[in-house]
Short mmCIF file of N, CA and C and ligand atoms in Angstrom, two decimals:
data_model
loop_
_atom_site.label_atom_id
_atom_site.label_comp_id
_atom_site.label_asym_id
_atom_site.label_seq_id
_atom_site.Cartn_x
_atom_site.Cartn_y
_atom_site.Cartn_z
N MET A 1 7.53 -27.29 51.33
CA MET A 1 7.21 -26.30 52.32
C MET A 1 7.59 -24.90 51.82
N ILE A 2 6.69 -23.97 52.00
CA ILE A 2 6.93 -22.60 51.53
C ILE A 2 7.32 -21.72 52.71
N GLN A 3 8.31 -20.90 52.48
CA GLN A 3 8.70 -19.91 53.49
C GLN A 3 8.72 -18.53 52.84
N ILE A 4 8.17 -17.56 53.54
CA ILE A 4 8.21 -16.18 53.05
C ILE A 4 9.02 -15.38 54.04
N ARG A 5 10.07 -14.77 53.55
CA ARG A 5 10.92 -13.97 54.43
C ARG A 5 10.81 -12.50 54.07
N ILE A 6 10.49 -11.71 55.05
CA ILE A 6 10.41 -10.26 54.84
C ILE A 6 11.61 -9.63 55.53
N ASN A 7 12.40 -8.94 54.76
CA ASN A 7 13.56 -8.26 55.33
C ASN A 7 13.10 -6.86 55.78
N HIS A 8 12.82 -6.75 57.05
CA HIS A 8 12.26 -5.49 57.56
C HIS A 8 13.26 -4.33 57.52
N ALA A 9 14.52 -4.66 57.41
CA ALA A 9 15.51 -3.58 57.30
C ALA A 9 15.42 -2.90 55.93
N TRP A 10 14.96 -3.64 54.92
CA TRP A 10 14.88 -3.08 53.56
C TRP A 10 13.48 -2.63 53.19
N CYS A 11 12.49 -3.17 53.86
CA CYS A 11 11.09 -2.84 53.53
C CYS A 11 10.82 -1.37 53.85
N LYS A 12 10.12 -0.71 52.92
CA LYS A 12 9.78 0.70 53.16
C LYS A 12 8.29 0.92 53.32
N GLY A 13 7.53 -0.16 53.37
CA GLY A 13 6.10 -0.04 53.65
C GLY A 13 5.27 0.48 52.50
N CYS A 14 5.63 0.10 51.28
CA CYS A 14 4.84 0.56 50.12
C CYS A 14 3.57 -0.28 49.95
N TYR A 15 3.58 -1.49 50.50
CA TYR A 15 2.43 -2.43 50.48
C TYR A 15 2.09 -2.95 49.08
N ILE A 16 3.02 -2.83 48.16
CA ILE A 16 2.79 -3.41 46.83
C ILE A 16 2.61 -4.92 46.95
N CYS A 17 3.41 -5.53 47.80
CA CYS A 17 3.33 -6.99 47.95
C CYS A 17 1.94 -7.42 48.42
N VAL A 18 1.38 -6.64 49.32
CA VAL A 18 0.04 -6.96 49.83
C VAL A 18 -0.97 -6.87 48.70
N SER A 19 -0.85 -5.85 47.87
CA SER A 19 -1.85 -5.66 46.82
C SER A 19 -1.69 -6.62 45.65
N VAL A 20 -0.49 -7.11 45.38
CA VAL A 20 -0.32 -8.02 44.24
C VAL A 20 -0.50 -9.49 44.60
N CYS A 21 -0.62 -9.78 45.87
CA CYS A 21 -0.83 -11.19 46.25
C CYS A 21 -2.26 -11.60 45.91
N PRO A 22 -2.42 -12.60 45.04
CA PRO A 22 -3.77 -13.01 44.64
C PRO A 22 -4.48 -13.85 45.70
N ARG A 23 -3.78 -14.20 46.77
CA ARG A 23 -4.34 -15.13 47.74
C ARG A 23 -4.50 -14.53 49.15
N ASP A 24 -4.30 -13.24 49.26
CA ASP A 24 -4.44 -12.58 50.57
C ASP A 24 -3.55 -13.20 51.65
N VAL A 25 -2.37 -13.56 51.25
CA VAL A 25 -1.44 -14.18 52.21
C VAL A 25 -0.80 -13.11 53.11
N LEU A 26 -0.51 -11.98 52.51
CA LEU A 26 0.20 -10.92 53.23
C LEU A 26 -0.79 -9.87 53.72
N ALA A 27 -0.42 -9.24 54.81
CA ALA A 27 -1.32 -8.23 55.36
C ALA A 27 -0.50 -7.15 56.08
N ILE A 28 -1.19 -6.08 56.39
CA ILE A 28 -0.57 -4.96 57.09
C ILE A 28 -0.88 -5.10 58.57
N ASP A 29 0.17 -5.09 59.37
CA ASP A 29 -0.01 -5.24 60.82
C ASP A 29 -0.32 -3.87 61.43
N THR A 30 -1.59 -3.57 61.51
CA THR A 30 -1.99 -2.24 61.99
C THR A 30 -1.78 -2.08 63.50
N LYS A 31 -1.45 -3.17 64.16
CA LYS A 31 -1.23 -3.07 65.61
C LYS A 31 0.21 -2.72 65.96
N SER A 32 1.10 -2.80 64.99
CA SER A 32 2.46 -2.37 65.31
C SER A 32 2.93 -1.26 64.38
N TRP A 33 3.96 -0.60 64.82
CA TRP A 33 4.46 0.60 64.15
C TRP A 33 5.97 0.56 64.20
N GLN A 34 6.59 0.42 63.02
CA GLN A 34 8.05 0.34 62.96
C GLN A 34 8.54 1.22 61.82
N LYS A 35 9.58 1.93 62.04
CA LYS A 35 10.19 2.76 60.98
C LYS A 35 9.16 3.71 60.35
N SER A 36 8.22 4.18 61.11
CA SER A 36 7.20 5.14 60.69
C SER A 36 6.14 4.57 59.75
N PHE A 37 5.96 3.25 59.77
CA PHE A 37 4.82 2.67 59.06
C PHE A 37 4.44 1.34 59.71
N HIS A 38 3.26 0.87 59.37
CA HIS A 38 2.81 -0.43 59.85
C HIS A 38 3.53 -1.52 59.04
N PRO A 39 4.16 -2.46 59.68
CA PRO A 39 4.90 -3.48 58.92
C PRO A 39 3.98 -4.50 58.24
N VAL A 40 4.53 -5.13 57.22
CA VAL A 40 3.83 -6.22 56.53
C VAL A 40 4.13 -7.51 57.27
N TYR A 41 3.15 -8.38 57.32
CA TYR A 41 3.41 -9.70 57.90
C TYR A 41 2.70 -10.79 57.11
N VAL A 42 3.12 -12.01 57.35
CA VAL A 42 2.52 -13.16 56.68
C VAL A 42 1.33 -13.60 57.51
N LYS A 43 0.16 -13.35 56.96
CA LYS A 43 -1.05 -13.62 57.74
C LYS A 43 -1.58 -15.04 57.54
N GLN A 44 -1.48 -15.53 56.30
CA GLN A 44 -2.07 -16.84 55.99
C GLN A 44 -1.12 -17.62 55.08
N LEU A 45 -0.05 -18.11 55.65
CA LEU A 45 0.95 -18.83 54.85
C LEU A 45 0.33 -20.03 54.14
N GLU A 46 -0.63 -20.66 54.77
CA GLU A 46 -1.24 -21.86 54.19
C GLU A 46 -1.95 -21.59 52.87
N ARG A 47 -2.24 -20.31 52.57
CA ARG A 47 -2.90 -19.97 51.31
C ARG A 47 -1.90 -19.67 50.18
N CYS A 48 -0.63 -19.60 50.51
CA CYS A 48 0.39 -19.23 49.52
C CYS A 48 0.61 -20.35 48.51
N THR A 49 0.67 -19.95 47.22
CA THR A 49 0.92 -20.91 46.15
C THR A 49 2.33 -20.76 45.58
N ALA A 50 3.13 -19.92 46.20
CA ALA A 50 4.50 -19.66 45.75
C ALA A 50 4.55 -19.10 44.33
N CYS A 51 3.58 -18.27 43.99
CA CYS A 51 3.55 -17.66 42.66
C CYS A 51 4.66 -16.62 42.49
N ARG A 52 5.17 -16.13 43.59
CA ARG A 52 6.27 -15.15 43.65
C ARG A 52 5.91 -13.75 43.17
N ASN A 53 4.66 -13.45 43.03
CA ASN A 53 4.27 -12.08 42.66
C ASN A 53 4.84 -11.07 43.64
N CYS A 54 4.73 -11.37 44.92
CA CYS A 54 5.20 -10.43 45.95
C CYS A 54 6.69 -10.16 45.78
N GLU A 55 7.44 -11.24 45.54
CA GLU A 55 8.89 -11.11 45.40
C GLU A 55 9.25 -10.30 44.15
N LEU A 56 8.55 -10.58 43.05
CA LEU A 56 8.86 -9.92 41.79
C LEU A 56 8.51 -8.44 41.80
N PHE A 57 7.45 -8.09 42.48
CA PHE A 57 6.98 -6.70 42.45
C PHE A 57 7.56 -5.83 43.55
N CYS A 58 8.18 -6.42 44.54
CA CYS A 58 8.76 -5.61 45.61
C CYS A 58 9.90 -4.77 45.04
N PRO A 59 9.81 -3.45 45.10
CA PRO A 59 10.85 -2.61 44.52
C PRO A 59 12.14 -2.59 45.33
N ASP A 60 12.09 -3.14 46.53
CA ASP A 60 13.26 -3.08 47.40
C ASP A 60 13.88 -4.44 47.70
N LEU A 61 13.46 -5.44 46.97
CA LEU A 61 13.98 -6.81 47.15
C LEU A 61 13.88 -7.26 48.60
N ALA A 62 12.82 -6.82 49.24
CA ALA A 62 12.69 -7.06 50.69
C ALA A 62 11.88 -8.30 51.03
N ILE A 63 11.39 -8.99 50.02
CA ILE A 63 10.58 -10.18 50.31
C ILE A 63 11.06 -11.33 49.44
N GLU A 64 11.19 -12.47 50.07
CA GLU A 64 11.75 -13.63 49.38
C GLU A 64 10.86 -14.85 49.66
N VAL A 65 10.54 -15.57 48.60
CA VAL A 65 9.73 -16.78 48.74
C VAL A 65 10.62 -17.98 48.49
N GLN A 66 10.65 -18.88 49.44
CA GLN A 66 11.48 -20.07 49.29
C GLN A 66 10.59 -21.30 49.31
N VAL A 67 10.88 -22.22 48.40
CA VAL A 67 10.13 -23.48 48.36
C VAL A 67 11.12 -24.61 48.60
N GLU A 68 10.87 -25.34 49.63
CA GLU A 68 11.72 -26.50 49.94
C GLU A 68 10.94 -27.76 49.65
N GLU A 69 11.56 -28.64 48.89
CA GLU A 69 10.91 -29.92 48.58
C GLU A 69 10.78 -30.75 49.85
N ASP A 70 9.63 -31.36 49.98
CA ASP A 70 9.41 -32.27 51.10
C ASP A 70 10.06 -33.61 50.74
N THR A 71 11.06 -34.00 51.48
CA THR A 71 11.83 -35.21 51.14
C THR A 71 11.22 -36.48 51.71
N LYS A 72 10.17 -36.33 52.49
CA LYS A 72 9.57 -37.53 53.09
C LYS A 72 8.68 -38.25 52.07
S1 LIG B 101 6.59 -4.58 48.40
FE1 LIG B 101 8.54 -4.79 49.49
S2 LIG B 101 8.99 -2.76 50.29
FE2 LIG B 101 6.83 -2.78 49.74
S3 LIG B 101 5.77 -3.37 51.64
FE3 LIG B 101 6.15 -5.26 50.50
S4 LIG B 101 8.12 -6.06 51.29
FE4 LIG B 101 7.93 -3.90 51.90
S1 LIG B 102 4.16 -16.09 46.57
FE1 LIG B 102 2.21 -15.43 45.61
S2 LIG B 102 0.61 -16.34 46.87
FE2 LIG B 102 2.52 -16.40 48.08
S3 LIG B 102 2.51 -14.52 49.28
FE3 LIG B 102 3.64 -14.07 47.42
S4 LIG B 102 2.12 -13.23 45.98
FE4 LIG B 102 1.02 -14.26 47.65
#
């Protein structure tokens, strides 16, 4: 199971994560406004391959991808 955690306290809204995701998993929530920018959200988790591009390219360490093995 893949989990993507966005630390909104550290995110500055550069949207690098959105642009480097090859699977369009992340998106900009244009309906909300926080800290003077539209926040990033996980739009399509089911498309995530856990490539970690978003995590590696985030300049503020604000996004974390976790993969938990399915024990069943
Ligand atoms: S790359 Fe990091 S700082 Fe930039 S929008 Fe994404 S989570 Fe926020
Ligand atoms: S881990 Fe890869 S596929 Fe998943 S959201 Fe990040 S960049 Fe996109």
